[in-house]
Amino acid sequence: MDGSSSGIQEPFDLIRLSLSERVFVKLRGDREMTGILHAYDGHMNLILSDVEETIMIVNEGEQATVSVAKRKMDMLFVRGDGVILVSPPSRT
Amino acid sequence: MDESPPPPPDDAPDTQTPPPPRTIHTGSPTDFLKGVVGKKVIVRLNSGVDYRGVLSCLDGYMNIALEQTEEHVEGNVTNRYGDAFIRGNNVLYISAAEEL
Amino acid sequence: MASQVLPLELIDKCIGSRIWVVMKSEREFTGTLLGFDDFVNMVLEDVTEYEMTPQGTKKTKLGQTLLNGNNICMLIPGSDGPES
């Protein structure tokens, strides 16, 4: 079972190859963030630095609007069970 | 997903084994996954969000690596990723989007 | 004595037949069962997905599909689902 083009044998290789790179992370609860990936484990617990988090807030009302809140953090631990998706920087 | 021990036969050895209906190479989940690597797939999460892309590989937890990924929410493309790692606990199904 | 047909032996007999899968949530699938494993992850073919929402039922046709066993609630052998 060889990765079709990029020499990836298992999904975690994708994460391993993204160490020290800026990654995009999608979390449960409509949270998204980008940060520099420093460490991860088999649970997908992550250590990120220089993080910018984006939170979508749906405002109920006459016309439902979505506002976006952003905040920055220097260093962050992300618990793996909240992770939905991790995308490395595009190598194209 | 290594190949080491061959999986046990699907049913216990039977004295009167009926002829297998049709021996196609797609039976068990493992067989399906072997056949679908490198193909276009639709991965639907429990939240209802779809990821369409080429399946690079996956592991026993259904963690998935996808290439050329499009994120679809309610029929609209909401994001594109060159590569994407999807944590297996979120996966509802993996469906072949082209003939196997 | 208690009958010793294990539940998964029954499902094994359904391989090659239509089966109706009801999830824990408001979601159902029908398809031809090609195989399954000890976690009841299932490989189905000629699949229809039914999503029940307050706005109605949304149907999606799928080809060969590996369904995660984690959120399966019930299996109805031989049935072609909510429309039959």
PDB file of C-alpha atoms in Angstrom:
ATOM      1  CA  MET A   1       0.000   0.000   0.000  1.00  0.00           C
ATOM      2  CA  ASP A   2       2.154   2.889  -1.167  1.00  0.00           C
ATOM      3  CA  GLY A   3       0.929   6.430  -0.943  1.00  0.00           C
ATOM      4  CA  SER A   4      -0.238   7.308  -4.376  1.00  0.00           C
ATOM      5  CA  SER A   5       2.185  10.113  -5.102  1.00  0.00           C
ATOM      6  CA  SER A   6       3.835  11.687  -2.105  1.00  0.00           C
ATOM      7  CA  GLY A   7       5.433   8.678  -0.414  1.00  0.00           C
ATOM      8  CA  ILE A   8       2.996   8.626   2.477  1.00  0.00           C
ATOM      9  CA  GLN A   9       2.569   5.188   4.048  1.00  0.00           C
ATOM     10  CA  GLU A  10       0.098   6.049   6.779  1.00  0.00           C
ATOM     11  CA  PRO A  11      -1.991   9.100   7.653  1.00  0.00           C
ATOM     12  CA  PHE A  12       0.299  10.214  10.471  1.00  0.00           C
ATOM     13  CA  ASP A  13       3.119  10.623   7.948  1.00  0.00           C
ATOM     14  CA  LEU A  14       1.235  13.651   6.688  1.00  0.00           C
ATOM     15  CA  ILE A  15       1.484  15.165  10.147  1.00  0.00           C
ATOM     16  CA  ARG A  16       5.095  14.111  10.660  1.00  0.00           C
ATOM     17  CA  LEU A  17       6.081  15.840   7.433  1.00  0.00           C
ATOM     18  CA  SER A  18       4.388  19.024   8.673  1.00  0.00           C
ATOM     19  CA  LEU A  19       6.449  19.424  11.853  1.00  0.00           C
ATOM     20  CA  SER A  20       7.816  22.981  12.112  1.00  0.00           C
ATOM     21  CA  GLU A  21       5.397  24.089   9.407  1.00  0.00           C
ATOM     22  CA  ARG A  22       2.259  26.190   9.639  1.00  0.00           C
ATOM     23  CA  VAL A  23      -0.766  23.899   9.612  1.00  0.00           C
ATOM     24  CA  PHE A  24      -4.502  24.491   9.413  1.00  0.00           C
ATOM     25  CA  VAL A  25      -6.532  22.681  12.076  1.00  0.00           C
ATOM     26  CA  LYS A  26     -10.299  22.257  12.133  1.00  0.00           C
ATOM     27  CA  LEU A  27     -11.836  21.452  15.507  1.00  0.00           C
ATOM     28  CA  ARG A  28     -15.244  20.506  16.809  1.00  0.00           C
ATOM     29  CA  GLY A  29     -17.436  23.454  17.716  1.00  0.00           C
ATOM     30  CA  ASP A  30     -16.752  25.399  14.506  1.00  0.00           C
ATOM     31  CA  ARG A  31     -13.269  26.337  15.591  1.00  0.00           C
ATOM     32  CA  GLU A  32     -10.445  26.703  13.113  1.00  0.00           C
ATOM     33  CA  MET A  33      -6.864  27.703  13.649  1.00  0.00           C
ATOM     34  CA  THR A  34      -3.489  27.926  12.044  1.00  0.00           C
ATOM     35  CA  GLY A  35      -0.211  27.562  13.872  1.00  0.00           C
ATOM     36  CA  ILE A  36       3.295  26.189  13.727  1.00  0.00           C
ATOM     37  CA  LEU A  37       3.213  22.481  14.557  1.00  0.00           C
ATOM     38  CA  HIS A  38       5.771  21.518  17.189  1.00  0.00           C
ATOM     39  CA  ALA A  39       4.603  18.147  18.425  1.00  0.00           C
ATOM     40  CA  TYR A  40       1.830  15.586  18.092  1.00  0.00           C
ATOM     41  CA  ASP A  41       1.011  12.108  19.379  1.00  0.00           C
ATOM     42  CA  GLY A  42      -1.162   9.174  18.457  1.00  0.00           C
ATOM     43  CA  HIS A  43      -4.255  10.823  19.925  1.00  0.00           C
ATOM     44  CA  MET A  44      -3.636  13.802  17.673  1.00  0.00           C
ATOM     45  CA  ASN A  45      -2.878  15.951  20.706  1.00  0.00           C
ATOM     46  CA  LEU A  46      -1.012  18.905  19.226  1.00  0.00           C
ATOM     47  CA  ILE A  47       1.380  21.602  20.354  1.00  0.00           C
ATOM     48  CA  LEU A  48       1.066  24.707  18.201  1.00  0.00           C
ATOM     49  CA  SER A  49       2.789  28.057  18.455  1.00  0.00           C
ATOM     50  CA  ASP A  50       2.049  31.471  16.967  1.00  0.00           C
ATOM     51  CA  VAL A  51      -1.596  30.454  16.720  1.00  0.00           C
ATOM     52  CA  GLU A  52      -4.454  32.381  15.211  1.00  0.00           C
ATOM     53  CA  GLU A  53      -7.840  30.934  16.109  1.00  0.00           C
ATOM     54  CA  THR A  54     -11.010  31.719  14.147  1.00  0.00           C
ATOM     55  CA  ILE A  55     -14.394  31.176  15.802  1.00  0.00           C
ATOM     56  CA  MET A  56     -17.591  31.338  13.751  1.00  0.00           C
ATOM     57  CA  ILE A  57     -20.437  32.848  15.720  1.00  0.00           C
ATOM     58  CA  VAL A  58     -23.936  32.502  14.311  1.00  0.00           C
ATOM     59  CA  ASN A  59     -26.153  35.382  15.416  1.00  0.00           C
ATOM     60  CA  GLU A  60     -29.764  34.286  15.609  1.00  0.00           C
ATOM     61  CA  GLY A  61     -32.224  36.944  14.605  1.00  0.00           C
ATOM     62  CA  GLU A  62     -34.305  38.328  11.753  1.00  0.00           C
ATOM     63  CA  GLN A  63     -31.471  37.540   9.404  1.00  0.00           C
ATOM     64  CA  ALA A  64     -29.064  35.018  10.792  1.00  0.00           C
ATOM     65  CA  THR A  65     -25.597  36.421  10.325  1.00  0.00           C
ATOM     66  CA  VAL A  66     -22.251  34.848  10.944  1.00  0.00           C
ATOM     67  CA  SER A  67     -19.569  36.875  12.594  1.00  0.00           C
ATOM     68  CA  VAL A  68     -15.999  35.808  12.898  1.00  0.00           C
ATOM     69  CA  ALA A  69     -13.906  36.261  16.005  1.00  0.00           C
ATOM     70  CA  LYS A  70     -10.150  35.896  15.931  1.00  0.00           C
ATOM     71  CA  ARG A  71      -7.620  35.662  18.686  1.00  0.00           C
ATOM     72  CA  LYS A  72      -3.942  34.946  18.901  1.00  0.00           C
ATOM     73  CA  MET A  73      -2.023  32.722  21.251  1.00  0.00           C
ATOM     74  CA  ASP A  74       1.719  32.214  21.601  1.00  0.00           C
ATOM     75  CA  MET A  75       1.674  28.532  22.491  1.00  0.00           C
ATOM     76  CA  LEU A  76      -1.188  26.090  22.610  1.00  0.00           C
ATOM     77  CA  PHE A  77      -1.956  22.493  23.507  1.00  0.00           C
ATOM     78  CA  VAL A  78      -4.861  21.047  21.515  1.00  0.00           C
ATOM     79  CA  ARG A  79      -6.549  17.944  22.905  1.00  0.00           C
ATOM     80  CA  GLY A  80      -6.718  15.304  20.201  1.00  0.00           C
ATOM     81  CA  ASP A  81     -10.345  14.282  20.584  1.00  0.00           C
ATOM     82  CA  GLY A  82     -11.512  17.683  19.332  1.00  0.00           C
ATOM     83  CA  VAL A  83      -9.537  17.481  16.099  1.00  0.00           C
ATOM     84  CA  ILE A  84     -11.486  16.946  12.874  1.00  0.00           C
ATOM     85  CA  LEU A  85      -8.918  17.775  10.226  1.00  0.00           C
ATOM     86  CA  VAL A  86      -5.295  18.854   9.896  1.00  0.00           C
ATOM     87  CA  SER A  87      -3.998  20.247   6.637  1.00  0.00           C
ATOM     88  CA  PRO A  88      -0.314  20.939   6.053  1.00  0.00           C
ATOM     89  CA  PRO A  89       0.820  23.915   4.014  1.00  0.00           C
ATOM     90  CA  SER A  90       0.132  23.285   0.367  1.00  0.00           C
ATOM     91  CA  ARG A  91       3.181  21.851  -1.356  1.00  0.00           C
ATOM     92  CA  THR A  92       1.965  22.708  -4.820  1.00  0.00           C
TER      93      THR A  92
ATOM     94  CA  MET B   1      -2.279  -1.831   8.186  1.00  0.00           C
ATOM     95  CA  ASP B   2       0.291  -4.526   7.718  1.00  0.00           C
ATOM     96  CA  GLU B   3      -0.218  -7.726   5.910  1.00  0.00           C
ATOM     97  CA  SER B   4       1.283 -10.084   8.468  1.00  0.00           C
ATOM     98  CA  PRO B   5      -1.373 -12.477   9.738  1.00  0.00           C
ATOM     99  CA  PRO B   6      -3.869 -13.506   7.127  1.00  0.00           C
ATOM    100  CA  PRO B   7      -7.343 -12.699   8.381  1.00  0.00           C
ATOM    101  CA  PRO B   8      -9.372 -15.642   9.608  1.00  0.00           C
ATOM    102  CA  PRO B   9     -11.902 -16.957   7.142  1.00  0.00           C
ATOM    103  CA  ASP B  10     -15.216 -15.174   7.252  1.00  0.00           C
ATOM    104  CA  ASP B  11     -17.094 -18.144   8.610  1.00  0.00           C
ATOM    105  CA  ALA B  12     -16.017 -21.173  10.558  1.00  0.00           C
ATOM    106  CA  PRO B  13     -15.071 -24.168   8.459  1.00  0.00           C
ATOM    107  CA  ASP B  14     -18.287 -25.880   7.589  1.00  0.00           C
ATOM    108  CA  THR B  15     -18.885 -29.427   6.541  1.00  0.00           C
ATOM    109  CA  GLN B  16     -21.282 -28.423   3.810  1.00  0.00           C
ATOM    110  CA  THR B  17     -19.791 -25.228   2.507  1.00  0.00           C
ATOM    111  CA  PRO B  18     -22.045 -23.726  -0.122  1.00  0.00           C
ATOM    112  CA  PRO B  19     -20.252 -22.488  -3.198  1.00  0.00           C
ATOM    113  CA  PRO B  20     -19.203 -18.874  -2.764  1.00  0.00           C
ATOM    114  CA  PRO B  21     -21.750 -16.703  -4.588  1.00  0.00           C
ATOM    115  CA  ARG B  22     -19.341 -14.767  -6.747  1.00  0.00           C
ATOM    116  CA  THR B  23     -15.730 -14.289  -5.853  1.00  0.00           C
ATOM    117  CA  ILE B  24     -15.173 -10.600  -6.336  1.00  0.00           C
ATOM    118  CA  HIS B  25     -12.110  -9.163  -4.645  1.00  0.00           C
ATOM    119  CA  THR B  26     -14.221  -6.806  -2.547  1.00  0.00           C
ATOM    120  CA  GLY B  27     -15.622  -8.344   0.581  1.00  0.00           C
ATOM    121  CA  SER B  28     -14.349  -7.343   3.965  1.00  0.00           C
ATOM    122  CA  PRO B  29     -13.644  -3.751   4.998  1.00  0.00           C
ATOM    123  CA  THR B  30      -9.920  -4.477   4.660  1.00  0.00           C
ATOM    124  CA  ASP B  31     -10.375  -5.652   1.071  1.00  0.00           C
ATOM    125  CA  PHE B  32     -12.463  -2.607   0.260  1.00  0.00           C
ATOM    126  CA  LEU B  33      -9.806  -0.290   1.643  1.00  0.00           C
ATOM    127  CA  LYS B  34      -7.031  -2.005  -0.306  1.00  0.00           C
ATOM    128  CA  GLY B  35      -9.037  -1.497  -3.463  1.00  0.00           C
ATOM    129  CA  VAL B  36      -9.920   2.122  -2.856  1.00  0.00           C
ATOM    130  CA  VAL B  37      -6.466   3.572  -2.052  1.00  0.00           C
ATOM    131  CA  GLY B  38      -5.436   5.925  -4.839  1.00  0.00           C
ATOM    132  CA  LYS B  39      -9.040   6.357  -5.984  1.00  0.00           C
ATOM    133  CA  LYS B  40     -11.432   9.264  -5.685  1.00  0.00           C
ATOM    134  CA  VAL B  41     -13.556   8.957  -2.574  1.00  0.00           C
ATOM    135  CA  ILE B  42     -16.219  10.778  -0.630  1.00  0.00           C
ATOM    136  CA  VAL B  43     -15.585  10.843   3.101  1.00  0.00           C
ATOM    137  CA  ARG B  44     -18.649  11.920   5.055  1.00  0.00           C
ATOM    138  CA  LEU B  45     -18.268  12.942   8.684  1.00  0.00           C
ATOM    139  CA  ASN B  46     -20.908  12.484  11.355  1.00  0.00           C
ATOM    140  CA  SER B  47     -21.518  16.237  11.178  1.00  0.00           C
ATOM    141  CA  GLY B  48     -22.680  15.806   7.558  1.00  0.00           C
ATOM    142  CA  VAL B  49     -19.671  17.586   6.058  1.00  0.00           C
ATOM    143  CA  ASP B  50     -18.166  15.822   3.021  1.00  0.00           C
ATOM    144  CA  TYR B  51     -14.545  15.649   1.940  1.00  0.00           C
ATOM    145  CA  ARG B  52     -13.952  14.651  -1.666  1.00  0.00           C
ATOM    146  CA  GLY B  53     -10.454  13.770  -2.770  1.00  0.00           C
ATOM    147  CA  VAL B  54      -7.986  11.062  -3.647  1.00  0.00           C
ATOM    148  CA  LEU B  55      -7.396   8.600  -0.824  1.00  0.00           C
ATOM    149  CA  SER B  56      -3.659   8.494  -0.030  1.00  0.00           C
ATOM    150  CA  CYS B  57      -3.846   6.072   2.856  1.00  0.00           C
ATOM    151  CA  LEU B  58      -5.561   5.238   6.112  1.00  0.00           C
ATOM    152  CA  ASP B  59      -5.004   3.265   9.288  1.00  0.00           C
ATOM    153  CA  GLY B  60      -6.941   0.999  11.614  1.00  0.00           C
ATOM    154  CA  TYR B  61      -8.609   3.928  13.372  1.00  0.00           C
ATOM    155  CA  MET B  62      -9.982   5.151  10.033  1.00  0.00           C
ATOM    156  CA  ASN B  63      -7.647   8.136  10.238  1.00  0.00           C
ATOM    157  CA  ILE B  64      -7.442   9.243   6.630  1.00  0.00           C
ATOM    158  CA  ALA B  65      -4.969  11.099   4.442  1.00  0.00           C
ATOM    159  CA  LEU B  66      -6.600  12.716   1.399  1.00  0.00           C
ATOM    160  CA  GLU B  67      -5.069  14.579  -1.544  1.00  0.00           C
ATOM    161  CA  GLN B  68      -6.696  17.270  -3.706  1.00  0.00           C
ATOM    162  CA  THR B  69      -9.366  17.612  -1.075  1.00  0.00           C
ATOM    163  CA  GLU B  70     -12.558  19.619  -1.427  1.00  0.00           C
ATOM    164  CA  GLU B  71     -14.710  20.318   1.611  1.00  0.00           C
ATOM    165  CA  HIS B  72     -18.437  20.285   0.794  1.00  0.00           C
ATOM    166  CA  VAL B  73     -21.045  21.713   3.155  1.00  0.00           C
ATOM    167  CA  GLU B  74     -24.662  21.399   2.033  1.00  0.00           C
ATOM    168  CA  GLY B  75     -23.582  21.000  -1.577  1.00  0.00           C
ATOM    169  CA  ASN B  76     -21.193  23.955  -1.712  1.00  0.00           C
ATOM    170  CA  VAL B  77     -17.416  23.799  -1.822  1.00  0.00           C
ATOM    171  CA  THR B  78     -16.273  25.588   1.319  1.00  0.00           C
ATOM    172  CA  ASN B  79     -12.550  24.819   1.310  1.00  0.00           C
ATOM    173  CA  ARG B  80      -9.772  23.178  -0.661  1.00  0.00           C
ATOM    174  CA  TYR B  81      -6.711  21.492   0.765  1.00  0.00           C
ATOM    175  CA  GLY B  82      -3.695  20.014  -1.009  1.00  0.00           C
ATOM    176  CA  ASP B  83      -3.421  17.373   1.677  1.00  0.00           C
ATOM    177  CA  ALA B  84      -5.695  16.703   4.590  1.00  0.00           C
ATOM    178  CA  PHE B  85      -5.505  14.449   7.623  1.00  0.00           C
ATOM    179  CA  ILE B  86      -8.944  13.494   8.939  1.00  0.00           C
ATOM    180  CA  ARG B  87      -9.195  12.038  12.432  1.00  0.00           C
ATOM    181  CA  GLY B  88     -10.976   8.698  12.193  1.00  0.00           C
ATOM    182  CA  ASN B  89     -13.494   9.152  15.001  1.00  0.00           C
ATOM    183  CA  ASN B  90     -15.330  11.754  12.912  1.00  0.00           C
ATOM    184  CA  VAL B  91     -15.783   9.474   9.896  1.00  0.00           C
ATOM    185  CA  LEU B  92     -19.271   8.223   9.059  1.00  0.00           C
ATOM    186  CA  TYR B  93     -18.374   6.510   5.794  1.00  0.00           C
ATOM    187  CA  ILE B  94     -15.868   6.269   2.984  1.00  0.00           C
ATOM    188  CA  SER B  95     -17.526   5.853  -0.390  1.00  0.00           C
ATOM    189  CA  ALA B  96     -15.880   5.148  -3.738  1.00  0.00           C
ATOM    190  CA  ALA B  97     -16.535   8.052  -6.109  1.00  0.00           C
ATOM    191  CA  GLU B  98     -15.288   6.137  -9.151  1.00  0.00           C
ATOM    192  CA  GLU B  99     -15.522   2.542 -10.330  1.00  0.00           C
ATOM    193  CA  LEU B 100     -13.302   0.143  -8.415  1.00  0.00           C
TER     194      LEU B 100
ATOM    195  CA  MET C   1     -30.569 -23.778  26.680  1.00  0.00           C
ATOM    196  CA  ALA C   2     -29.983 -20.459  25.093  1.00  0.00           C
ATOM    197  CA  SER C   3     -29.767 -20.697  21.347  1.00  0.00           C
ATOM    198  CA  GLN C   4     -26.230 -20.377  20.204  1.00  0.00           C
ATOM    199  CA  VAL C   5     -26.600 -18.444  17.007  1.00  0.00           C
ATOM    200  CA  LEU C   6     -24.364 -15.442  17.530  1.00  0.00           C
ATOM    201  CA  PRO C   7     -25.795 -12.152  16.262  1.00  0.00           C
ATOM    202  CA  LEU C   8     -22.974 -11.656  13.784  1.00  0.00           C
ATOM    203  CA  GLU C   9     -23.506 -15.151  12.370  1.00  0.00           C
ATOM    204  CA  LEU C  10     -26.937 -13.975  11.321  1.00  0.00           C
ATOM    205  CA  ILE C  11     -25.436 -10.938   9.638  1.00  0.00           C
ATOM    206  CA  ASP C  12     -22.857 -13.148   7.954  1.00  0.00           C
ATOM    207  CA  LYS C  13     -25.730 -15.018   6.309  1.00  0.00           C
ATOM    208  CA  CYS C  14     -26.898 -11.698   4.838  1.00  0.00           C
ATOM    209  CA  ILE C  15     -23.751 -11.204   2.765  1.00  0.00           C
ATOM    210  CA  GLY C  16     -24.877 -10.767  -0.816  1.00  0.00           C
ATOM    211  CA  SER C  17     -28.392  -9.624   0.186  1.00  0.00           C
ATOM    212  CA  ARG C  18     -29.988  -6.254   0.710  1.00  0.00           C
ATOM    213  CA  ILE C  19     -29.764  -4.872   4.224  1.00  0.00           C
ATOM    214  CA  TRP C  20     -31.175  -1.829   6.009  1.00  0.00           C
ATOM    215  CA  VAL C  21     -28.859  -0.057   8.443  1.00  0.00           C
ATOM    216  CA  VAL C  22     -30.272   2.343  11.028  1.00  0.00           C
ATOM    217  CA  MET C  23     -27.801   4.665  12.719  1.00  0.00           C
ATOM    218  CA  LYS C  24     -28.030   6.061  16.260  1.00  0.00           C
ATOM    219  CA  SER C  25     -28.808   9.432  14.712  1.00  0.00           C
ATOM    220  CA  GLU C  26     -31.545  10.283  12.193  1.00  0.00           C
ATOM    221  CA  ARG C  27     -29.725   8.590   9.354  1.00  0.00           C
ATOM    222  CA  GLU C  28     -30.271   5.278   7.564  1.00  0.00           C
ATOM    223  CA  PHE C  29     -28.668   3.316   4.756  1.00  0.00           C
ATOM    224  CA  THR C  30     -29.761   0.517   2.467  1.00  0.00           C
ATOM    225  CA  GLY C  31     -27.469  -1.491   0.260  1.00  0.00           C
ATOM    226  CA  THR C  32     -26.176  -4.898  -0.724  1.00  0.00           C
ATOM    227  CA  LEU C  33     -23.930  -6.260   2.017  1.00  0.00           C
ATOM    228  CA  LEU C  34     -20.500  -7.266   0.708  1.00  0.00           C
ATOM    229  CA  GLY C  35     -18.802  -7.826   4.053  1.00  0.00           C
ATOM    230  CA  PHE C  36     -18.171  -6.641   7.584  1.00  0.00           C
ATOM    231  CA  ASP C  37     -15.641  -7.005  10.401  1.00  0.00           C
ATOM    232  CA  ASP C  38     -15.694  -7.517  14.174  1.00  0.00           C
ATOM    233  CA  PHE C  39     -16.480  -3.815  14.752  1.00  0.00           C
ATOM    234  CA  VAL C  40     -19.456  -4.186  12.405  1.00  0.00           C
ATOM    235  CA  ASN C  41     -17.858  -1.776   9.980  1.00  0.00           C
ATOM    236  CA  MET C  42     -19.782  -2.708   6.827  1.00  0.00           C
ATOM    237  CA  VAL C  43     -19.017  -2.683   3.113  1.00  0.00           C
ATOM    238  CA  LEU C  44     -22.148  -1.985   1.092  1.00  0.00           C
ATOM    239  CA  GLU C  45     -22.837  -1.667  -2.615  1.00  0.00           C
ATOM    240  CA  ASP C  46     -25.603   0.185  -4.505  1.00  0.00           C
ATOM    241  CA  VAL C  47     -26.230   2.276  -1.435  1.00  0.00           C
ATOM    242  CA  THR C  48     -28.930   4.800  -0.658  1.00  0.00           C
ATOM    243  CA  GLU C  49     -28.416   7.108   2.285  1.00  0.00           C
ATOM    244  CA  TYR C  50     -31.478   8.610   3.991  1.00  0.00           C
ATOM    245  CA  GLU C  51     -31.048  11.695   6.143  1.00  0.00           C
ATOM    246  CA  MET C  52     -34.160  12.522   8.133  1.00  0.00           C
ATOM    247  CA  THR C  53     -34.430  16.243   8.856  1.00  0.00           C
ATOM    248  CA  PRO C  54     -37.331  18.444   9.948  1.00  0.00           C
ATOM    249  CA  GLN C  55     -37.460  19.616   6.313  1.00  0.00           C
ATOM    250  CA  GLY C  56     -37.916  16.070   5.028  1.00  0.00           C
ATOM    251  CA  THR C  57     -35.805  13.114   4.015  1.00  0.00           C
ATOM    252  CA  LYS C  58     -32.722  13.688   1.903  1.00  0.00           C
ATOM    253  CA  LYS C  59     -31.677  10.760  -0.279  1.00  0.00           C
ATOM    254  CA  THR C  60     -28.146  10.226  -1.562  1.00  0.00           C
ATOM    255  CA  LYS C  61     -27.065   7.441  -3.930  1.00  0.00           C
ATOM    256  CA  LEU C  62     -23.610   5.987  -3.324  1.00  0.00           C
ATOM    257  CA  GLY C  63     -21.409   3.321  -4.869  1.00  0.00           C
ATOM    258  CA  GLN C  64     -19.300   0.931  -2.830  1.00  0.00           C
ATOM    259  CA  THR C  65     -19.130   2.332   0.664  1.00  0.00           C
ATOM    260  CA  LEU C  66     -17.379   1.469   3.911  1.00  0.00           C
ATOM    261  CA  LEU C  67     -19.721   2.422   6.726  1.00  0.00           C
ATOM    262  CA  ASN C  68     -18.136   3.078  10.117  1.00  0.00           C
ATOM    263  CA  GLY C  69     -19.603   0.659  12.661  1.00  0.00           C
ATOM    264  CA  ASN C  70     -19.286   3.136  15.502  1.00  0.00           C
ATOM    265  CA  ASN C  71     -22.674   4.766  15.100  1.00  0.00           C
ATOM    266  CA  ILE C  72     -24.742   1.837  13.862  1.00  0.00           C
ATOM    267  CA  CYS C  73     -27.849   1.123  15.937  1.00  0.00           C
ATOM    268  CA  MET C  74     -29.795  -1.631  14.131  1.00  0.00           C
ATOM    269  CA  LEU C  75     -29.538  -3.903  11.111  1.00  0.00           C
ATOM    270  CA  ILE C  76     -32.607  -5.216   9.313  1.00  0.00           C
ATOM    271  CA  PRO C  77     -31.668  -8.089   6.997  1.00  0.00           C
ATOM    272  CA  GLY C  78     -33.441  -8.524   3.705  1.00  0.00           C
ATOM    273  CA  SER C  79     -35.173  -5.153   3.821  1.00  0.00           C
ATOM    274  CA  ASP C  80     -34.829  -2.381   1.295  1.00  0.00           C
ATOM    275  CA  GLY C  81     -35.394   0.261   3.887  1.00  0.00           C
ATOM    276  CA  PRO C  82     -37.826   3.030   4.720  1.00  0.00           C
ATOM    277  CA  GLU C  83     -39.405   3.004   1.250  1.00  0.00           C
ATOM    278  CA  SER C  84     -40.224  -0.694   1.071  1.00  0.00           C
TER     279      SER C  84
END
